[in-house]
Short mmCIF file of C-alpha atoms in Angstrom, two decimals:
data_model
loop_
_atom_site.label_atom_id
_atom_site.label_comp_id
_atom_site.label_asym_id
_atom_site.label_seq_id
_atom_site.Cartn_x
_atom_site.Cartn_y
_atom_site.Cartn_z
CA MET A 1 128.47 71.23 18.05
CA THR A 2 130.86 73.40 19.99
CA ASN A 3 134.45 73.07 21.14
CA ALA A 4 134.16 75.74 23.78
CA LYS A 5 135.54 74.85 27.20
CA PRO A 6 133.29 76.11 30.03
CA ILE A 7 134.50 78.92 32.27
CA GLN A 8 134.89 77.70 35.82
CA LEU A 9 134.55 79.12 39.29
CA ARG A 10 136.36 77.28 42.05
CA GLY A 11 136.53 74.16 39.88
CA GLN A 12 132.85 74.21 38.87
CA PRO A 13 131.58 75.34 35.46
CA ILE A 14 129.48 78.49 35.66
CA ALA A 15 125.78 77.99 34.88
CA ALA A 16 126.32 74.22 34.78
CA GLY A 17 128.50 74.51 31.71
CA LYS A 18 126.02 76.46 29.56
CA LEU A 19 127.60 77.62 26.29
CA PRO A 20 127.89 80.42 25.62
CA LEU A 21 127.64 82.22 28.92
CA VAL A 22 125.86 85.54 28.44
CA CYS A 23 127.52 88.42 30.27
CA LEU A 24 125.77 91.76 30.77
CA PRO A 25 127.75 94.86 31.74
CA LEU A 26 126.96 97.53 34.31
CA VAL A 27 128.18 100.93 33.24
CA ALA A 28 126.53 103.40 35.63
CA GLY A 29 128.64 106.10 37.25
CA THR A 30 127.40 106.09 40.85
CA GLU A 31 126.55 103.42 43.38
CA ASP A 32 122.86 104.28 43.42
CA ALA A 33 122.70 104.19 39.65
CA LEU A 34 124.66 100.93 39.58
CA LEU A 35 122.28 99.27 42.01
CA ALA A 36 119.34 100.40 39.89
CA GLU A 37 121.08 99.19 36.76
CA ALA A 38 121.92 95.85 38.37
CA LYS A 39 118.27 95.33 39.26
CA GLN A 40 117.26 95.98 35.66
CA VAL A 41 120.03 93.79 34.26
CA LEU A 42 119.41 90.91 36.66
CA ALA A 43 115.84 90.72 35.38
CA LYS A 44 117.37 89.59 32.08
CA LYS A 45 118.87 86.56 33.86
CA PRO A 46 122.48 86.91 32.73
CA ASP A 47 124.95 84.10 33.44
CA VAL A 48 127.56 86.66 34.49
CA ILE A 49 127.34 90.35 35.38
CA GLU A 50 130.30 92.58 34.54
CA TRP A 51 130.92 95.69 36.55
CA ARG A 52 132.81 98.08 34.29
CA ALA A 53 134.44 100.02 37.11
CA ASP A 54 136.13 102.43 34.72
CA PHE A 55 132.68 104.06 34.38
CA PHE A 56 132.46 104.49 38.18
CA GLU A 57 133.00 108.11 39.21
CA GLN A 58 134.71 107.06 42.43
CA VAL A 59 136.98 104.48 40.84
CA GLY A 60 139.95 106.32 42.33
CA LYS A 61 138.76 105.61 45.89
CA VAL A 62 139.43 102.02 46.86
CA ASP A 63 137.02 102.12 49.80
CA ALA A 64 134.20 103.40 47.61
CA VAL A 65 134.87 100.67 45.05
CA LEU A 66 134.91 97.95 47.73
CA ALA A 67 131.72 99.25 49.32
CA CYS A 68 129.98 99.38 45.96
CA ALA A 69 131.20 95.88 45.07
CA ARG A 70 129.84 94.59 48.38
CA HIS A 71 126.46 96.20 47.81
CA LEU A 72 126.28 94.94 44.25
CA ARG A 73 127.19 91.49 45.51
CA GLN A 74 124.28 91.53 47.94
CA MET A 75 122.00 92.23 45.02
CA THR A 76 123.43 89.86 42.42
CA GLY A 77 123.05 86.80 44.64
CA VAL A 78 124.18 83.65 42.83
CA THR A 79 125.02 85.46 39.59
CA PRO A 80 128.83 85.67 39.35
CA MET A 81 130.28 89.14 39.02
CA LEU A 82 133.19 90.02 36.74
CA PHE A 83 135.17 93.08 37.79
CA THR A 84 136.69 95.04 34.93
CA CYS A 85 138.53 98.34 34.98
CA ARG A 86 139.14 98.74 31.26
CA SER A 87 141.94 101.10 30.21
CA ALA A 88 141.17 104.02 27.90
CA SER A 89 143.61 102.66 25.32
CA GLN A 90 141.53 99.48 25.08
CA GLY A 91 138.11 101.04 24.92
CA GLY A 92 137.55 102.04 28.53
CA GLN A 93 136.65 105.38 30.05
CA PRO A 94 139.51 107.78 30.75
CA ILE A 95 140.38 107.53 34.45
CA GLU A 96 143.22 108.89 36.54
CA LEU A 97 144.59 105.58 37.80
CA SER A 98 147.92 104.33 36.49
CA SER A 99 148.31 100.71 35.49
CA PRO A 100 149.95 99.75 38.83
CA GLN A 101 147.10 101.52 40.62
CA VAL A 102 144.54 99.53 38.64
CA ALA A 103 146.45 96.36 39.55
CA ALA A 104 146.37 97.36 43.23
CA LEU A 105 142.63 98.03 42.96
CA CYS A 106 142.13 94.59 41.42
CA GLU A 107 144.11 93.04 44.25
CA ALA A 108 141.95 94.80 46.80
CA VAL A 109 138.74 93.73 45.05
CA CYS A 110 139.92 90.11 44.94
CA ALA A 111 140.90 90.23 48.61
CA ALA A 112 137.46 91.54 49.54
CA ARG A 113 135.89 88.50 47.81
CA SER A 114 132.91 90.47 46.56
CA ILE A 115 133.52 89.32 43.00
CA GLU A 116 133.99 85.96 41.29
CA LEU A 117 135.93 86.91 38.14
CA ILE A 118 138.40 89.63 37.32
CA ASP A 119 139.48 91.04 33.96
CA PHE A 120 142.98 92.40 33.53
CA GLU A 121 144.67 93.44 30.32
CA MET A 122 147.60 91.23 29.37
CA ASP A 123 149.40 94.27 27.93
CA ASN A 124 150.00 95.70 31.38
CA ALA A 125 153.49 95.48 32.87
CA LEU A 126 154.39 91.86 33.59
CA GLU A 127 154.71 92.53 37.30
CA ASP A 128 151.21 94.01 37.41
CA VAL A 129 149.77 91.04 35.55
CA GLN A 130 151.59 88.68 37.91
CA ARG A 131 150.28 90.57 40.96
CA VAL A 132 146.69 90.34 39.79
CA VAL A 133 147.00 86.69 38.80
CA ALA A 134 148.60 85.78 42.16
CA SER A 135 145.98 87.74 44.05
CA ALA A 136 143.14 86.04 42.16
CA ARG A 137 144.72 82.59 42.67
CA GLY A 138 144.95 83.19 46.39
CA THR A 139 141.31 84.24 46.65
CA GLU A 140 139.83 81.74 44.18
CA VAL A 141 138.80 84.45 41.76
CA THR A 142 138.76 83.43 38.08
CA VAL A 143 141.20 85.55 36.05
CA VAL A 144 140.35 86.73 32.55
CA LEU A 145 143.43 88.10 30.79
CA SER A 146 142.24 90.21 27.90
CA HIS A 147 143.33 92.20 24.90
CA HIS A 148 141.24 94.64 22.86
CA ASP A 149 142.16 96.08 19.51
CA PHE A 150 139.80 98.93 18.63
CA ASP A 151 141.68 99.88 15.48
CA ALA A 152 141.97 96.69 13.51
CA THR A 153 141.98 92.92 13.42
CA PRO A 154 145.49 91.48 13.69
CA ARG A 155 146.44 88.59 11.45
CA PHE A 156 145.77 85.00 12.45
CA ASP A 157 149.28 84.43 13.84
CA GLU A 158 149.08 87.48 16.07
CA LEU A 159 145.62 86.51 17.32
CA ALA A 160 146.89 83.02 18.10
CA ARG A 161 149.92 84.48 19.88
CA ARG A 162 147.66 86.68 22.01
CA PHE A 163 145.42 83.80 23.09
CA ARG A 164 148.52 81.76 23.93
CA MET A 165 150.07 84.66 25.83
CA ALA A 166 147.08 84.84 28.17
CA GLN A 167 147.49 81.19 29.05
CA ASP A 168 151.23 81.54 29.51
CA LEU A 169 150.65 84.45 31.89
CA GLY A 170 148.45 82.29 34.09
CA ALA A 171 144.95 83.22 32.89
CA ASP A 172 141.95 81.04 33.66
CA VAL A 173 140.25 82.56 30.60
CA ALA A 174 141.82 84.19 27.51
CA LYS A 175 139.76 87.00 25.94
CA LEU A 176 140.34 88.82 22.64
CA ALA A 177 138.17 91.53 21.11
CA VAL A 178 139.08 93.04 17.75
CA MET A 179 137.66 95.63 15.37
CA PRO A 180 136.95 94.16 11.93
CA SER A 181 137.05 96.30 8.82
CA SER A 182 135.19 93.64 6.85
CA LEU A 183 133.70 90.20 7.19
CA ASP A 184 137.10 88.72 6.27
CA ASP A 185 138.32 89.97 9.63
CA VAL A 186 135.31 88.41 11.37
CA LEU A 187 136.19 85.05 9.78
CA ALA A 188 139.83 85.49 10.85
CA LEU A 189 138.76 86.13 14.45
CA LEU A 190 136.47 83.08 14.43
CA ASN A 191 139.25 81.00 12.91
CA ALA A 192 141.76 82.05 15.57
CA THR A 193 139.20 81.54 18.34
CA PHE A 194 138.41 78.06 17.05
CA HIS A 195 142.08 77.13 16.91
CA ALA A 196 142.80 78.50 20.37
CA SER A 197 139.81 76.65 21.81
CA ARG A 198 141.38 73.41 20.65
CA LEU A 199 145.02 74.17 21.39
CA LEU A 200 144.80 75.83 24.79
CA ALA A 201 144.01 74.21 28.10
CA ILE A 202 141.87 77.17 29.23
CA PRO A 203 138.56 78.48 27.89
CA VAL A 204 138.75 81.31 25.38
CA VAL A 205 136.45 84.23 24.55
CA GLY A 206 136.73 85.84 21.12
CA MET A 207 134.66 88.52 19.48
CA ALA A 208 134.72 90.98 16.61
CA MET A 209 133.28 94.35 17.58
CA GLY A 210 131.17 96.91 15.75
CA GLN A 211 128.25 96.41 13.41
CA VAL A 212 130.31 94.28 11.02
CA GLY A 213 131.42 92.00 13.82
CA SER A 214 128.09 91.61 15.60
CA VAL A 215 127.44 88.18 14.07
CA SER A 216 130.48 86.91 16.00
CA ARG A 217 128.62 87.62 19.23
CA LEU A 218 125.91 85.20 18.10
CA ILE A 219 127.94 82.37 16.57
CA GLY A 220 131.27 82.64 18.41
CA TRP A 221 130.28 79.82 20.79
CA MET A 222 130.11 77.41 17.85
CA PHE A 223 133.74 78.30 17.20
CA GLY A 224 134.89 77.78 20.77
CA SER A 225 134.12 81.11 22.43
CA ALA A 226 132.83 80.43 25.95
CA MET A 227 131.13 83.74 26.68
CA THR A 228 129.38 86.54 24.81
CA PHE A 229 128.68 90.09 25.98
CA ALA A 230 125.29 91.66 25.32
CA VAL A 231 123.31 94.72 26.33
CA GLY A 232 121.10 94.44 29.40
CA SER A 233 120.73 98.12 30.14
CA ARG A 234 123.45 100.06 28.29
CA SER A 235 126.15 98.91 25.92
CA SER A 236 129.79 98.76 27.02
CA ALA A 237 131.35 98.10 23.60
CA PRO A 238 130.40 98.69 19.97
CA GLY A 239 128.30 96.01 18.27
CA GLN A 240 126.82 94.53 21.42
CA ILE A 241 123.32 93.18 20.86
CA ALA A 242 120.28 93.58 23.11
CA VAL A 243 120.21 90.50 25.32
CA ASP A 244 116.67 89.46 24.40
CA ASP A 245 117.56 89.49 20.71
CA LEU A 246 120.83 87.69 21.41
CA ASN A 247 119.16 84.96 23.47
CA ALA A 248 116.47 84.48 20.83
CA ALA A 249 119.03 84.25 18.04
CA ILE A 250 121.24 81.78 19.89
CA ALA A 251 118.24 79.64 20.79
CA SER A 252 117.06 79.52 17.21
CA LEU A 253 120.57 78.79 15.91
CA ARG A 254 120.82 75.95 18.40
CA ARG A 255 117.43 74.59 17.38
CA ALA A 256 118.24 74.85 13.67
CA CYS A 257 121.70 73.29 13.95
CA GLY A 258 120.71 70.67 16.49
CA GLY A 259 123.55 71.85 18.73
CA MET B 1 124.93 93.79 6.12
CA THR B 2 125.22 91.48 3.13
CA ASN B 3 127.15 91.56 -0.10
CA ALA B 4 124.95 88.99 -1.80
CA LYS B 5 123.78 89.87 -5.29
CA PRO B 6 120.15 88.89 -5.89
CA ILE B 7 119.33 86.05 -8.26
CA GLN B 8 117.35 87.33 -11.20
CA LEU B 9 114.67 86.05 -13.51
CA ARG B 10 114.30 87.81 -16.83
CA GLY B 11 116.12 90.81 -15.41
CA GLN B 12 114.05 91.04 -12.22
CA PRO B 13 115.30 89.94 -8.79
CA ILE B 14 113.36 86.96 -7.45
CA ALA B 15 111.17 87.74 -4.43
CA ALA B 16 111.93 91.45 -4.82
CA GLY B 17 115.58 90.89 -3.98
CA LYS B 18 115.04 89.09 -0.66
CA LEU B 19 118.28 87.71 0.75
CA PRO B 20 118.74 84.89 1.13
CA LEU B 21 116.21 83.20 -1.10
CA VAL B 22 114.97 80.03 0.55
CA CYS B 23 114.73 77.08 -1.83
CA LEU B 24 112.86 73.91 -0.92
CA PRO B 25 113.44 70.69 -2.88
CA LEU B 26 110.91 68.17 -4.17
CA VAL B 27 112.28 64.64 -4.09
CA ALA B 28 109.27 62.37 -4.68
CA GLY B 29 109.54 59.57 -7.21
CA THR B 30 106.23 59.78 -9.07
CA GLU B 31 104.12 62.58 -10.48
CA ASP B 32 101.29 62.01 -8.02
CA ALA B 33 103.70 62.01 -5.11
CA LEU B 34 105.44 65.10 -6.48
CA LEU B 35 102.19 67.01 -6.76
CA ALA B 36 101.32 66.06 -3.19
CA GLU B 37 104.81 67.03 -2.03
CA ALA B 38 104.60 70.34 -3.91
CA LYS B 39 101.34 71.17 -2.16
CA GLN B 40 102.94 70.51 1.22
CA VAL B 41 106.11 72.43 0.37
CA LEU B 42 104.27 75.42 -1.10
CA ALA B 43 102.48 75.84 2.22
CA LYS B 44 105.91 76.76 3.62
CA LYS B 45 106.08 79.71 1.21
CA PRO B 46 109.49 79.04 -0.36
CA ASP B 47 111.05 81.66 -2.62
CA VAL B 48 112.09 78.95 -5.06
CA ILE B 49 111.06 75.31 -5.46
CA GLU B 50 113.63 72.83 -6.73
CA TRP B 51 112.51 69.74 -8.55
CA ARG B 52 115.23 67.15 -8.04
CA ALA B 53 114.41 65.16 -11.15
CA ASP B 54 117.07 62.55 -10.44
CA PHE B 55 114.61 61.20 -7.83
CA PHE B 56 111.88 60.90 -10.50
CA GLU B 57 111.32 57.28 -11.52
CA GLN B 58 110.50 58.28 -15.10
CA VAL B 59 113.47 60.62 -15.51
CA GLY B 60 114.54 58.57 -18.54
CA LYS B 61 111.33 59.46 -20.42
CA VAL B 62 111.46 63.03 -21.69
CA ASP B 63 107.72 63.20 -22.28
CA ALA B 64 106.97 62.10 -18.73
CA VAL B 65 109.38 64.70 -17.36
CA LEU B 66 107.85 67.47 -19.47
CA ALA B 67 104.32 66.49 -18.49
CA CYS B 68 105.26 66.40 -14.82
CA ALA B 69 107.03 69.77 -15.07
CA ARG B 70 103.93 71.24 -16.68
CA HIS B 71 101.66 69.89 -13.96
CA LEU B 72 103.99 71.06 -11.22
CA ARG B 73 104.08 74.47 -12.90
CA GLN B 74 100.32 74.74 -12.74
CA MET B 75 100.50 74.14 -9.03
CA THR B 76 103.49 76.31 -8.12
CA GLY B 77 101.97 79.44 -9.62
CA VAL B 78 104.25 82.42 -9.13
CA THR B 79 106.90 80.48 -7.21
CA PRO B 80 109.86 79.99 -9.54
CA MET B 81 110.90 76.38 -10.16
CA LEU B 82 114.51 75.22 -10.39
CA PHE B 83 115.04 72.04 -12.39
CA THR B 84 117.91 69.87 -11.21
CA CYS B 85 118.99 66.44 -12.36
CA ARG B 86 121.90 65.90 -9.99
CA SER B 87 124.48 63.28 -11.00
CA ALA B 88 125.22 60.39 -8.66
CA SER B 89 128.85 61.46 -8.41
CA GLN B 90 127.72 64.80 -6.95
CA GLY B 91 125.18 63.49 -4.48
CA GLY B 92 122.28 62.66 -6.79
CA GLN B 93 120.33 59.46 -7.22
CA PRO B 94 121.80 56.84 -9.56
CA ILE B 95 120.01 57.12 -12.92
CA GLU B 96 120.62 55.60 -16.31
CA LEU B 97 121.06 58.83 -18.25
CA SER B 98 124.49 59.77 -19.55
CA SER B 99 125.75 63.32 -19.18
CA PRO B 100 124.80 64.25 -22.78
CA GLN B 101 121.36 62.76 -22.18
CA VAL B 102 120.93 64.89 -19.06
CA ALA B 103 121.99 67.92 -21.10
CA ALA B 104 119.40 67.02 -23.75
CA LEU B 105 116.75 66.65 -21.05
CA CYS B 106 117.67 70.08 -19.68
CA GLU B 107 117.39 71.55 -23.15
CA ALA B 108 113.93 70.03 -23.56
CA VAL B 109 112.81 71.31 -20.17
CA CYS B 110 114.03 74.83 -20.98
CA ALA B 111 112.32 74.73 -24.36
CA ALA B 112 109.02 73.73 -22.72
CA ARG B 113 109.25 76.81 -20.48
CA SER B 114 107.73 75.07 -17.48
CA ILE B 115 110.64 76.07 -15.28
CA GLU B 116 112.39 79.32 -14.40
CA LEU B 117 115.84 78.14 -13.35
CA ILE B 118 118.02 75.21 -14.29
CA ASP B 119 120.95 73.63 -12.47
CA PHE B 120 123.72 71.98 -14.43
CA GLU B 121 127.04 70.72 -13.12
CA MET B 122 130.02 72.65 -14.44
CA ASP B 123 132.08 69.42 -14.46
CA ASN B 124 130.10 68.08 -17.40
CA ALA B 125 131.71 68.04 -20.83
CA LEU B 126 132.19 71.59 -22.08
CA GLU B 127 129.91 71.01 -25.05
CA ASP B 128 127.13 69.82 -22.75
CA VAL B 129 127.53 72.86 -20.50
CA GLN B 130 127.48 75.11 -23.54
CA ARG B 131 124.34 73.42 -24.89
CA VAL B 132 122.48 73.92 -21.64
CA VAL B 133 123.65 77.51 -21.22
CA ALA B 134 122.65 78.35 -24.81
CA SER B 135 119.29 76.69 -24.42
CA ALA B 136 118.59 78.53 -21.18
CA ARG B 137 119.67 81.86 -22.70
CA GLY B 138 117.30 81.35 -25.60
CA THR B 139 114.36 80.60 -23.34
CA GLU B 140 115.10 83.16 -20.60
CA VAL B 141 115.77 80.47 -18.03
CA THR B 142 118.27 81.38 -15.30
CA VAL B 143 121.25 79.02 -15.34
CA VAL B 144 122.88 77.81 -12.13
CA LEU B 145 126.23 76.16 -12.82
CA SER B 146 127.11 74.07 -9.81
CA HIS B 147 129.74 71.91 -8.25
CA HIS B 148 129.36 69.58 -5.25
CA ASP B 149 132.17 67.97 -3.34
CA PHE B 150 130.79 65.30 -1.00
CA ASP B 151 134.21 64.10 0.10
CA ALA B 152 135.99 67.20 1.29
CA THR B 153 136.33 70.96 1.23
CA PRO B 154 138.85 72.13 -1.35
CA ARG B 155 141.30 74.85 -0.40
CA PHE B 156 140.40 78.51 -0.82
CA ASP B 157 142.13 78.85 -4.21
CA GLU B 158 140.26 75.89 -5.64
CA LEU B 159 136.94 77.18 -4.29
CA ALA B 160 137.64 80.58 -5.83
CA ARG B 161 138.57 78.93 -9.14
CA ARG B 162 135.29 76.98 -9.15
CA PHE B 163 133.15 80.06 -8.55
CA ARG B 164 135.05 81.87 -11.29
CA MET B 165 134.72 78.92 -13.66
CA ALA B 166 130.93 79.02 -13.40
CA GLN B 167 130.91 82.67 -14.44
CA ASP B 168 133.36 82.03 -17.27
CA LEU B 169 131.13 79.25 -18.55
CA GLY B 170 128.19 81.62 -18.79
CA ALA B 171 126.33 80.96 -15.56
CA ASP B 172 123.76 83.39 -14.19
CA VAL B 173 124.43 81.92 -10.74
CA ALA B 174 127.52 80.09 -9.43
CA LYS B 175 126.82 77.41 -6.80
CA LEU B 176 129.30 75.44 -4.67
CA ALA B 177 128.50 72.87 -2.00
CA VAL B 178 131.28 71.18 -0.06
CA MET B 179 131.62 68.66 2.75
CA PRO B 180 133.51 70.07 5.73
CA SER B 181 135.48 67.85 8.05
CA SER B 182 135.64 70.57 10.67
CA LEU B 183 134.57 74.14 11.30
CA ASP B 184 137.81 75.31 9.69
CA ASP B 185 136.36 74.08 6.41
CA VAL B 186 133.11 75.93 7.07
CA LEU B 187 135.08 79.15 7.56
CA ALA B 188 137.03 78.45 4.36
CA LEU B 189 133.79 78.02 2.41
CA LEU B 190 132.34 81.24 3.85
CA ASN B 191 135.57 83.04 3.07
CA ALA B 192 135.57 81.88 -0.56
CA THR B 193 131.87 82.67 -0.92
CA PHE B 194 132.42 86.17 0.44
CA HIS B 195 135.31 86.79 -1.94
CA ALA B 196 133.43 85.46 -4.95
CA SER B 197 130.40 87.60 -4.08
CA ARG B 198 132.59 90.67 -4.36
CA LEU B 199 134.73 89.63 -7.31
CA LEU B 200 132.17 88.10 -9.64
CA ALA B 201 129.51 89.87 -11.64
CA ILE B 202 126.95 87.13 -10.97
CA PRO B 203 125.28 86.04 -7.73
CA VAL B 204 126.87 83.13 -5.89
CA VAL B 205 125.51 80.40 -3.65
CA GLY B 206 127.86 78.66 -1.24
CA MET B 207 127.21 76.09 1.46
CA ALA B 208 128.98 73.56 3.64
CA MET B 209 126.99 70.35 3.97
CA GLY B 210 126.47 67.90 6.82
CA GLN B 211 125.89 68.57 10.49
CA VAL B 212 129.17 70.45 10.83
CA GLY B 213 128.29 72.72 7.95
CA SER B 214 124.69 73.43 8.83
CA VAL B 215 125.49 76.85 10.29
CA SER B 216 126.56 77.93 6.79
CA ARG B 217 122.97 77.47 5.63
CA LEU B 218 121.91 80.06 8.21
CA ILE B 219 124.65 82.67 7.91
CA GLY B 220 125.87 82.20 4.32
CA TRP B 221 123.77 85.16 3.15
CA MET B 222 125.81 87.48 5.36
CA PHE B 223 128.86 86.30 3.45
CA GLY B 224 127.37 86.81 0.02
CA SER B 225 125.42 83.62 -0.62
CA ALA B 226 122.19 84.50 -2.39
CA MET B 227 120.17 81.34 -1.70
CA THR B 228 119.91 78.63 0.95
CA PHE B 229 118.34 75.20 0.66
CA ALA B 230 116.13 73.88 3.44
CA VAL B 231 113.75 71.00 4.10
CA GLY B 232 110.10 71.56 3.29
CA SER B 233 109.03 67.94 3.09
CA ARG B 234 112.13 65.75 2.72
CA SER B 235 115.82 66.62 2.66
CA SER B 236 117.77 66.52 -0.60
CA ALA B 237 121.26 66.93 0.88
CA PRO B 238 122.94 66.33 4.25
CA GLY B 239 122.73 69.10 6.83
CA GLN B 240 119.64 70.80 5.42
CA ILE B 241 117.52 72.40 8.12
CA ALA B 242 113.73 72.29 8.49
CA VAL B 243 112.44 75.42 6.78
CA ASP B 244 110.51 76.72 9.81
CA ASP B 245 113.64 76.51 11.97
CA LEU B 246 115.72 78.08 9.20
CA ASN B 247 113.33 80.98 8.69
CA ALA B 248 113.13 81.60 12.44
CA ALA B 249 116.92 81.54 12.81
CA ILE B 250 117.51 83.88 9.89
CA ALA B 251 114.84 86.29 11.15
CA SER B 252 116.38 86.39 14.60
CA LEU B 253 119.90 86.80 13.20
CA ARG B 254 118.64 89.69 11.10
CA ARG B 255 116.92 91.29 14.07
CA ALA B 256 119.97 90.84 16.31
CA CYS B 257 122.47 92.13 13.76
CA GLY B 258 120.24 94.88 12.44
CA GLY B 259 120.77 93.52 8.92
#
């Protein structure tokens, strides 16, 4: 039914190769609130937990980030954690760190081995991308190189180029999120995701955001997208679906399509 | 959420405009078996019942067809019935009637007013299409002009031309079913359906058949397709989904997407 390649961790597919993986974000601003949020989110049994560190009030203090990551790690147990410090230009919270500082933070988080996956935007300076990729390689962290377009959905060729670019930069996972203005754009995103899932050697994650795009979060796996992001506690991007509704919809699609 | 136009009956949307309408086929070979099948299928509460008359052993006897339609009508009550005598070249059973004879049968069935909708293939001779359309107009039967490609999925332009052709020929509903060889074809069918649903004045129905296409039967309504065909008792085309699974999947998609 699906062409999606499973996302791996140290050579092993996460959640025994389940497709799609369901990732739930943590978006609280303080460590206490994050630990409370993690408890709530873990009850939803996500395959991956994403810590959106750009929401963390102390994101500018490396020690505070590392301590929080360690404490989250103690709570998440076997559930892999994805560390993401999204830039404001790609939908993140405004923070004071420069791109090289975010890269340095990512390096430090990899080195501390409190996380299993790391997201870094492929638009960053090449040397920053290379630093993060090298750091992740050396610490067996899975690297997601991502791009988010909150304004529009690029044409097929540009979407394909972006997926390819992530692989060429050394990603373990290529992730694209776009904003559709109509269902045509949603079909274009699915089309590009499907093509990339066949052409590339690495797993891909593709989604169309917003209300118009929300169907892509449910059916993207059929078109090769290895992971989908849903709401456990609070949403981290427009169009995310409550995880219970998402799980129910995917299960019934799977039953209906025999996939 | 959807651009689908509702299918109407004498100026009123069927099932109060529910989208998508769920149509369940009857494919038994004898009147007794059809009545038993109708009872079983009606328990599934379809929005429309389709009598696939090409499966009827006595399809060559107009009187037998009219009597059976009348008896089915008594049983189906308020559920509208779609009469279809599919040709073998478009996925139907091999029967001995010529295309003009099928057109004459359709005329007789319209005249008897035991059905609410009639399907006729737009590939038939123009004079046969015109006869059936005129007969349906005169008896307030809703005309579905259809085309089925069991070998392949035509390109977007050809799909768009087909939808348009149905409208130009006087259809109340334009229906296309294609056989995808991959998910690219499924996306092409959804794309063409979505475009036709915006461009045409009449409702459209689009589906990709087979296992690969089955997802289109679940999500087509989001892309403008007004009706989906499922299995109540026995399947009438490849890739049809059991109606309980289909209803559950559509309900959970609707809940998840807020549609």
